[in-house]
PDB file of C-alpha atoms in Angstrom:
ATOM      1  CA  UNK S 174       7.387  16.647   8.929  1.00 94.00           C
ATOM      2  CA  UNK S 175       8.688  14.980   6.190  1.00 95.00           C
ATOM      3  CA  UNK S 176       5.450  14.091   4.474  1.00 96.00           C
ATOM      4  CA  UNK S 177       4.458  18.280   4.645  1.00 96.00           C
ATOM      5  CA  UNK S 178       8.390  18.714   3.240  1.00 95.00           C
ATOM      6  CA  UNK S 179       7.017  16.394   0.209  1.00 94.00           C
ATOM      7  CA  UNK S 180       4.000  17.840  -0.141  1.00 94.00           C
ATOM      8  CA  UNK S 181       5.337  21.811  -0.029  1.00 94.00           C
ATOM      9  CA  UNK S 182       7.432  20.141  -2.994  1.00 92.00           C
ATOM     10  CA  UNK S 183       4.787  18.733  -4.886  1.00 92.00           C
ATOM     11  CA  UNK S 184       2.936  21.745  -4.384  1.00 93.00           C
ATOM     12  CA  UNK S 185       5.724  24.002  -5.460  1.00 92.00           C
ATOM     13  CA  UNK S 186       6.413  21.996  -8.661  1.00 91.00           C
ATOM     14  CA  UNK S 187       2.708  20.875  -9.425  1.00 90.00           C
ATOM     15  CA  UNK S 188       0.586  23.871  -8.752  1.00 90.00           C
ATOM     16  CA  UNK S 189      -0.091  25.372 -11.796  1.00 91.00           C
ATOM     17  CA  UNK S 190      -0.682  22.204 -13.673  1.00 88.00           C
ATOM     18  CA  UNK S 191      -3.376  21.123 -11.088  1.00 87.00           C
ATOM     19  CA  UNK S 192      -7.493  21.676 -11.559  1.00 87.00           C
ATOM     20  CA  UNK S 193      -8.756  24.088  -8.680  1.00 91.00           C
ATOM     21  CA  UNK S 194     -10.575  21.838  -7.130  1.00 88.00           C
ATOM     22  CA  UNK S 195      -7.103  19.448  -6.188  1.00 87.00           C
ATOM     23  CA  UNK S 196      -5.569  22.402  -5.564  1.00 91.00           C
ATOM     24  CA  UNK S 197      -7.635  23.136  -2.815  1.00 93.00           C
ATOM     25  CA  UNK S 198      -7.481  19.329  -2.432  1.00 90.00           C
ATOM     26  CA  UNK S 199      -3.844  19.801  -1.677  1.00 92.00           C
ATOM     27  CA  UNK S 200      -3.521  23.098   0.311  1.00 95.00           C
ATOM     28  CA  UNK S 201      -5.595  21.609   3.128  1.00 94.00           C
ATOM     29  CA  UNK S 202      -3.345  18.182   3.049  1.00 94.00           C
ATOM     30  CA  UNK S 203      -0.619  20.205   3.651  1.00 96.00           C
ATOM     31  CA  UNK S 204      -2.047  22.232   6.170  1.00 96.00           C
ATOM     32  CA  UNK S 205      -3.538  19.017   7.875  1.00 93.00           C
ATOM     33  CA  UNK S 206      -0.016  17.809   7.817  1.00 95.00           C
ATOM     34  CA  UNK S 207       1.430  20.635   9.718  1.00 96.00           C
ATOM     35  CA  UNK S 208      -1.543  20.815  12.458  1.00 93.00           C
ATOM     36  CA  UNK S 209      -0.557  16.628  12.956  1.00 93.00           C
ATOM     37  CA  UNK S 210       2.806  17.135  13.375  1.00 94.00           C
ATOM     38  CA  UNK S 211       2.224  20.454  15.668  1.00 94.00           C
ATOM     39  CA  UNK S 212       0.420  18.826  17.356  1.00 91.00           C
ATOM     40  CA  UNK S 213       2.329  15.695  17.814  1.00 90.00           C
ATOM     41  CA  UNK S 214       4.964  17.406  19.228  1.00 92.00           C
ATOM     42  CA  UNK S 215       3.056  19.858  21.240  1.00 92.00           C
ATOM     43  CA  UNK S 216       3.937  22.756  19.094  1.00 89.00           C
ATOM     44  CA  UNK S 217       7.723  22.380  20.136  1.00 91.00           C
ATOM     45  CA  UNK S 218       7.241  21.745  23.426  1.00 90.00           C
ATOM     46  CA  UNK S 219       8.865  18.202  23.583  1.00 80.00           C
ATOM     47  CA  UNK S 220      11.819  20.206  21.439  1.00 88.00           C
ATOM     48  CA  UNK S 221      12.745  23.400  23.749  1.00 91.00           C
ATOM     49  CA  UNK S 222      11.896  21.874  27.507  1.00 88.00           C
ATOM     50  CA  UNK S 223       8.857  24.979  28.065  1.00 87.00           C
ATOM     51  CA  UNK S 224       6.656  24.620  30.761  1.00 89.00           C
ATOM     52  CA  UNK S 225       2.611  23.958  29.712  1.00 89.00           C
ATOM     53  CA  UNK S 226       0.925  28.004  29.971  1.00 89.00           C
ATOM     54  CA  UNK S 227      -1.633  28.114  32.684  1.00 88.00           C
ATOM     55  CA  UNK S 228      -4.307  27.949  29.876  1.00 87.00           C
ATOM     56  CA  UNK S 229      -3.672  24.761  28.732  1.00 86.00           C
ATOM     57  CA  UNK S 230      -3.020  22.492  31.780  1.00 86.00           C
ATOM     58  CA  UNK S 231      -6.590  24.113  32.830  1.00 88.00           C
ATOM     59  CA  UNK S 232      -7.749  22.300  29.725  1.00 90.00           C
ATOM     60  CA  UNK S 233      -5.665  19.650  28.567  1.00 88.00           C
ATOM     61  CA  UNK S 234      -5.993  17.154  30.769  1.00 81.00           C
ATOM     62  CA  UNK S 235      -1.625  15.481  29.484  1.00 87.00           C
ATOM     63  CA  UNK S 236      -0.366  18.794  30.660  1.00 87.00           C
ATOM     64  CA  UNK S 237       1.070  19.742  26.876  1.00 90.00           C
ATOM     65  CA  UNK S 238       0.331  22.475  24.785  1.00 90.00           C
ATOM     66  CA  UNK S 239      -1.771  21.577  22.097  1.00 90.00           C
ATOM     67  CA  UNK S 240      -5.458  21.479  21.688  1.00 91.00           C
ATOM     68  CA  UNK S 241      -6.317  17.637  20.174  1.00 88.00           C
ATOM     69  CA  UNK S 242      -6.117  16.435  24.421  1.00 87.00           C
ATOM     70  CA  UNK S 243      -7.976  19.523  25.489  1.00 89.00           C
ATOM     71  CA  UNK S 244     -11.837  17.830  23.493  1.00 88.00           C
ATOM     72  CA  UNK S 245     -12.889  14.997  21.920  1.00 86.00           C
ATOM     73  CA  UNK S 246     -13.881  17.423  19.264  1.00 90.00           C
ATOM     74  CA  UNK S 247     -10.039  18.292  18.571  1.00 89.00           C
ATOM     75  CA  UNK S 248      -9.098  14.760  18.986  1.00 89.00           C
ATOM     76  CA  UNK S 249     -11.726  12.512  17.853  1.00 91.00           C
ATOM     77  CA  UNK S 250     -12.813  14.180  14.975  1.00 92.00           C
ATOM     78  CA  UNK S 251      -9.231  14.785  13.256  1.00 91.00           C
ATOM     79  CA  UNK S 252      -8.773  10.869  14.464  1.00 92.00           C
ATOM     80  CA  UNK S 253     -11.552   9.940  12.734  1.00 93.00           C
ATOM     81  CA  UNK S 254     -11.452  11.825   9.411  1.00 93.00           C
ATOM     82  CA  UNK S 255      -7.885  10.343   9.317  1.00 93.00           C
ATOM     83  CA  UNK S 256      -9.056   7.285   9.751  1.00 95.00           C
ATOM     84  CA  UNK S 257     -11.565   7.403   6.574  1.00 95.00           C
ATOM     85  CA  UNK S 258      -9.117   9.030   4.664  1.00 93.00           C
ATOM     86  CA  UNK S 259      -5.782   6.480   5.469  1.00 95.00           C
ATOM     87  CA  UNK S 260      -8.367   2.895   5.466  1.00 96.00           C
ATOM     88  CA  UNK S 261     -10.993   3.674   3.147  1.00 95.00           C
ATOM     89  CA  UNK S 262      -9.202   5.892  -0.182  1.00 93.00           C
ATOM     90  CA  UNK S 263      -8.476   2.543  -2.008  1.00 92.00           C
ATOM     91  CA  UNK S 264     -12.520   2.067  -1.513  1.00 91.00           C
ATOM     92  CA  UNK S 265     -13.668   5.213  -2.523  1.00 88.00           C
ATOM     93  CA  UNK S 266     -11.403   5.121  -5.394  1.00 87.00           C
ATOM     94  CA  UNK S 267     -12.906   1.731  -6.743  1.00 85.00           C
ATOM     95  CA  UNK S 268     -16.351   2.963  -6.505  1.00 85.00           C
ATOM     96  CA  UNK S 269     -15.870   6.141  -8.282  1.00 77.00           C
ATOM     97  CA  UNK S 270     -15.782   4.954 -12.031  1.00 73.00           C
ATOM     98  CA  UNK S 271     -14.262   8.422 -13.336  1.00 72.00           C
ATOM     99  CA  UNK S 272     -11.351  10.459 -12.598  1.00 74.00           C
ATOM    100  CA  UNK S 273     -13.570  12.941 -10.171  1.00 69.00           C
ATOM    101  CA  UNK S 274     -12.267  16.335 -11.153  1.00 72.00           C
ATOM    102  CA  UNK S 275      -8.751  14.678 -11.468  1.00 72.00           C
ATOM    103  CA  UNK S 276      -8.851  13.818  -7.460  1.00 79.00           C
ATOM    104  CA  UNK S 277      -8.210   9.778  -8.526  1.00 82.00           C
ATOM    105  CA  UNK S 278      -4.586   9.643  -8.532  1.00 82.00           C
ATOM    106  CA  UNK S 279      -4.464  12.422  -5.638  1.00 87.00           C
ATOM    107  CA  UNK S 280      -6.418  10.320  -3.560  1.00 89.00           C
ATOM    108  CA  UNK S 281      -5.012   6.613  -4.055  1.00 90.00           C
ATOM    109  CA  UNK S 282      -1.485   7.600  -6.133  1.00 91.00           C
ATOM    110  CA  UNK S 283      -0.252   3.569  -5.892  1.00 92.00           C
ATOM    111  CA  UNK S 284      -1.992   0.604  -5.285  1.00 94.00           C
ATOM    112  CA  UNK S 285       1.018  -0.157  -2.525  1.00 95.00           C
ATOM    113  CA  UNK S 286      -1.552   2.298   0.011  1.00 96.00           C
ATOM    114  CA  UNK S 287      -3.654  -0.062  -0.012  1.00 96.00           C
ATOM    115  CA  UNK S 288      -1.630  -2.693   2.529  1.00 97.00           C
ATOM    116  CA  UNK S 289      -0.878  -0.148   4.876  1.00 97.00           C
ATOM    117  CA  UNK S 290      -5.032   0.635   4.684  1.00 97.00           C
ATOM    118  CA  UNK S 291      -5.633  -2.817   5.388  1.00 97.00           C
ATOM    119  CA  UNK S 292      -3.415  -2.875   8.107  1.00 96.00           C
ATOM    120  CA  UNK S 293      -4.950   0.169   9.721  1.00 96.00           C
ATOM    121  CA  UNK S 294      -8.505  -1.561   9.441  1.00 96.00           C
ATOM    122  CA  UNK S 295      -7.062  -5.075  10.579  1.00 95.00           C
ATOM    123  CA  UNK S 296      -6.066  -2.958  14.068  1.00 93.00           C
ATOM    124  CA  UNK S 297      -9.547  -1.043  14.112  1.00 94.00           C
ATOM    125  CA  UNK S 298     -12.245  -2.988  13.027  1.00 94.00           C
ATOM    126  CA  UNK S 299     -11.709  -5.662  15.558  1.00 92.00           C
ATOM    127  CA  UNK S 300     -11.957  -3.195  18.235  1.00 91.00           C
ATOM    128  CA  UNK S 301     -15.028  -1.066  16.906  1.00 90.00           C
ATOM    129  CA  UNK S 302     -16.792  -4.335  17.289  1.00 90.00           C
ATOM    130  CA  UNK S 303     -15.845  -5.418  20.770  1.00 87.00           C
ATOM    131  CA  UNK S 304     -16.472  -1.605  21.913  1.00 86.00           C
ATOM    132  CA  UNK S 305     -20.043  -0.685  19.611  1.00 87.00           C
ATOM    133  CA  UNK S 306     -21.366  -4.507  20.167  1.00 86.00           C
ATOM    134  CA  UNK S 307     -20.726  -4.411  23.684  1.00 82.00           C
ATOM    135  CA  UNK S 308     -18.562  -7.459  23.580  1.00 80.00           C
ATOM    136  CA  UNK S 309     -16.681  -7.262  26.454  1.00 74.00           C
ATOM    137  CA  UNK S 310     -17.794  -8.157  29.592  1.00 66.00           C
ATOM    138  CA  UNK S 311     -17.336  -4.012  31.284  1.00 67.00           C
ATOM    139  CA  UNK S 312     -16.947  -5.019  34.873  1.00 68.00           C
ATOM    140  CA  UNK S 313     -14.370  -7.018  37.108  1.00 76.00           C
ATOM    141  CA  UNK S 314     -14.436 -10.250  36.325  1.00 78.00           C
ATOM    142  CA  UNK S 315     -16.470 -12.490  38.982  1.00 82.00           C
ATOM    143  CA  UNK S 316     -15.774 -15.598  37.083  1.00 87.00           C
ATOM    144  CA  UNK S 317     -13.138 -17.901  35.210  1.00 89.00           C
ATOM    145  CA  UNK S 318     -14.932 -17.751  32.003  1.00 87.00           C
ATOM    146  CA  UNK S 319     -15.231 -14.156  32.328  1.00 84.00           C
ATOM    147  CA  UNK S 320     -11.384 -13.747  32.909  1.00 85.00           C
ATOM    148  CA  UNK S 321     -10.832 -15.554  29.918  1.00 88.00           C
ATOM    149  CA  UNK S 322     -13.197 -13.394  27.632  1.00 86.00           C
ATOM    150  CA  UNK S 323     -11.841 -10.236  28.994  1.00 83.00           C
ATOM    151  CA  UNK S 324      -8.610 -12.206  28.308  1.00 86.00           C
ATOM    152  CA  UNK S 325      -9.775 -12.936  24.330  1.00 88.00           C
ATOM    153  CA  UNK S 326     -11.133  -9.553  24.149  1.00 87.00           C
ATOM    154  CA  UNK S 327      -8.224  -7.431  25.197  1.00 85.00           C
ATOM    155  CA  UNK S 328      -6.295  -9.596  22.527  1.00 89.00           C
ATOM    156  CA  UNK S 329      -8.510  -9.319  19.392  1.00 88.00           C
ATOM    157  CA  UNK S 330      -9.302  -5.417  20.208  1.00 87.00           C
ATOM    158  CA  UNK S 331      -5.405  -4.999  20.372  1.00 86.00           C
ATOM    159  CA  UNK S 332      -6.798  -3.088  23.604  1.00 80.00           C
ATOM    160  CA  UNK S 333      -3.194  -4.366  25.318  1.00 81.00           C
ATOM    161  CA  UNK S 334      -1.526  -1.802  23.716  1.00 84.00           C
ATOM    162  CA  UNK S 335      -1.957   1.584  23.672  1.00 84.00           C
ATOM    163  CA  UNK S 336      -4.286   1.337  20.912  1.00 86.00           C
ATOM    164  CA  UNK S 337      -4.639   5.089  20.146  1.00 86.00           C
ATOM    165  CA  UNK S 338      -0.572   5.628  19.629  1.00 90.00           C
ATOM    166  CA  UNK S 339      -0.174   2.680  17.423  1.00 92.00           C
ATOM    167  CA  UNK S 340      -3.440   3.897  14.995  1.00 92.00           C
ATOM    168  CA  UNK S 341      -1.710   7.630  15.220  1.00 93.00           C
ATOM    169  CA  UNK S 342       1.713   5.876  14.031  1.00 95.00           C
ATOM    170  CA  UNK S 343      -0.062   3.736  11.474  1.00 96.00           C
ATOM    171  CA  UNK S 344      -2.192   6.677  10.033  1.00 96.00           C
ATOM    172  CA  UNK S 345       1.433   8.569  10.128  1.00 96.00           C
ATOM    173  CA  UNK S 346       3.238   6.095   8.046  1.00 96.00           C
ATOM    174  CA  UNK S 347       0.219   5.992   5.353  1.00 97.00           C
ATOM    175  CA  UNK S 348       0.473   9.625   5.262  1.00 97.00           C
ATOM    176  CA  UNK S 349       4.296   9.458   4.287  1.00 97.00           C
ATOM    177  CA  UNK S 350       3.724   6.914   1.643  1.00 97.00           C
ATOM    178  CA  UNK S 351       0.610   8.547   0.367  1.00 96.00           C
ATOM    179  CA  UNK S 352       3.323  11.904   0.134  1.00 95.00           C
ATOM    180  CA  UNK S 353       5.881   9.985  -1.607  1.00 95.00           C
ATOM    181  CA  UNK S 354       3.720   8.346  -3.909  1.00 94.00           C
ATOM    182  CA  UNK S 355       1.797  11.567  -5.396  1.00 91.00           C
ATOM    183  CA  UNK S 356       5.650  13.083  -6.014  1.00 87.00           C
ATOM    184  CA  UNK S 357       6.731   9.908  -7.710  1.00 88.00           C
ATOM    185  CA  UNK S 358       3.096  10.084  -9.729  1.00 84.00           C
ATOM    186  CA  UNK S 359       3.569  13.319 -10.708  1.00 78.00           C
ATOM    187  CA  UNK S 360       7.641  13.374 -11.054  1.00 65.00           C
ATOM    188  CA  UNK S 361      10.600  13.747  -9.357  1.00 53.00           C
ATOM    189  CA  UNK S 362      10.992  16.355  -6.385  1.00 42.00           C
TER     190      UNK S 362
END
């Protein structure tokens, strides 16, 4: 909520000075904002105590009411496009040599995003590997040795926590930075 507050500020004060093409840019941040915090919160569910509609605990298989646990469409591809967008900006910023229709400082605003993108790949990357690479063992354990590579695995994946939550908060807390940085970039609020 607060990163759409700064950005309906930056927006507000900004707007005419912007090319189109970050204006657009900037309209569907915003928006993207909103839908992630919506939809964090179930649409105010959590807030006012309502009870899930009929339609959605058909489909949403937490019993909220929001659509991102209803498909993997609504949930993994908004994941994932976050994902690029909070680990990789600091990369896609080096390799572009010119101020892409003025989208360089939109994307990557301070070089301080960067940590928090490393971070966010430190907690991934280890367990893309152990899931695409087939790492883990994937069945009871019959042995000692397997125990203990279950054991490693579980611990380098970060798989002991509730992996998905801690990647939402993560890509949450670039998002905020990322917010504050393009208002202190482009002025005051």
């Amino acid at each position: 909520l607060i990163s759409s507050i700064f950005l309906f500020k930056f927006i507000k004060k900004n707007f005419n000075n912007l090319k189109k093409i970050v204006k657009i840019f900037i309209i569907i941040y915003f928006l993207g904002t909103l839908y992630f915090f919506f939809e964090e919160i179930s649409w105010g569910q959590h807030f006012f105590g309502w009870q899930t509609p009929e339609f959605f605990s058909n489909i949403n298989h937490q019993n909220e009411t929001n659509i991102h646990n209803t498909s993997s469409l609504f949930n993994e591809l908004p994941r994932n496009l976050l994902l690029i967008w909070c680990s990789l900006s600091f990369v896609f910023v080096k390799i572009l040599k010119t101020d892409f229709f003025g989208l360089k400082y939109i994307i990557f605003p301070n070089i301080n995003l960067k940590f928090i993108s490393i971070l966010i790949l430190i907690f991934f990357v280890p367990d893309l590997l152990v899931d695409k690479l087939n790492l883990a063992p994937g069945h009871p354990a019959v042995s000692n040795t397997e125990v203990l590579l279950n054991i490693f695995f579980e611990i380098i994946s970060f798989n002991f926590v509730r992996l998905s939550e801690l990647q939402e908060l993560l890509f949450t807390y670039y998002i905020l930075w990322h917010s504050y940085y393009l208002i202190k970039v482009y002025g005051k609020i």
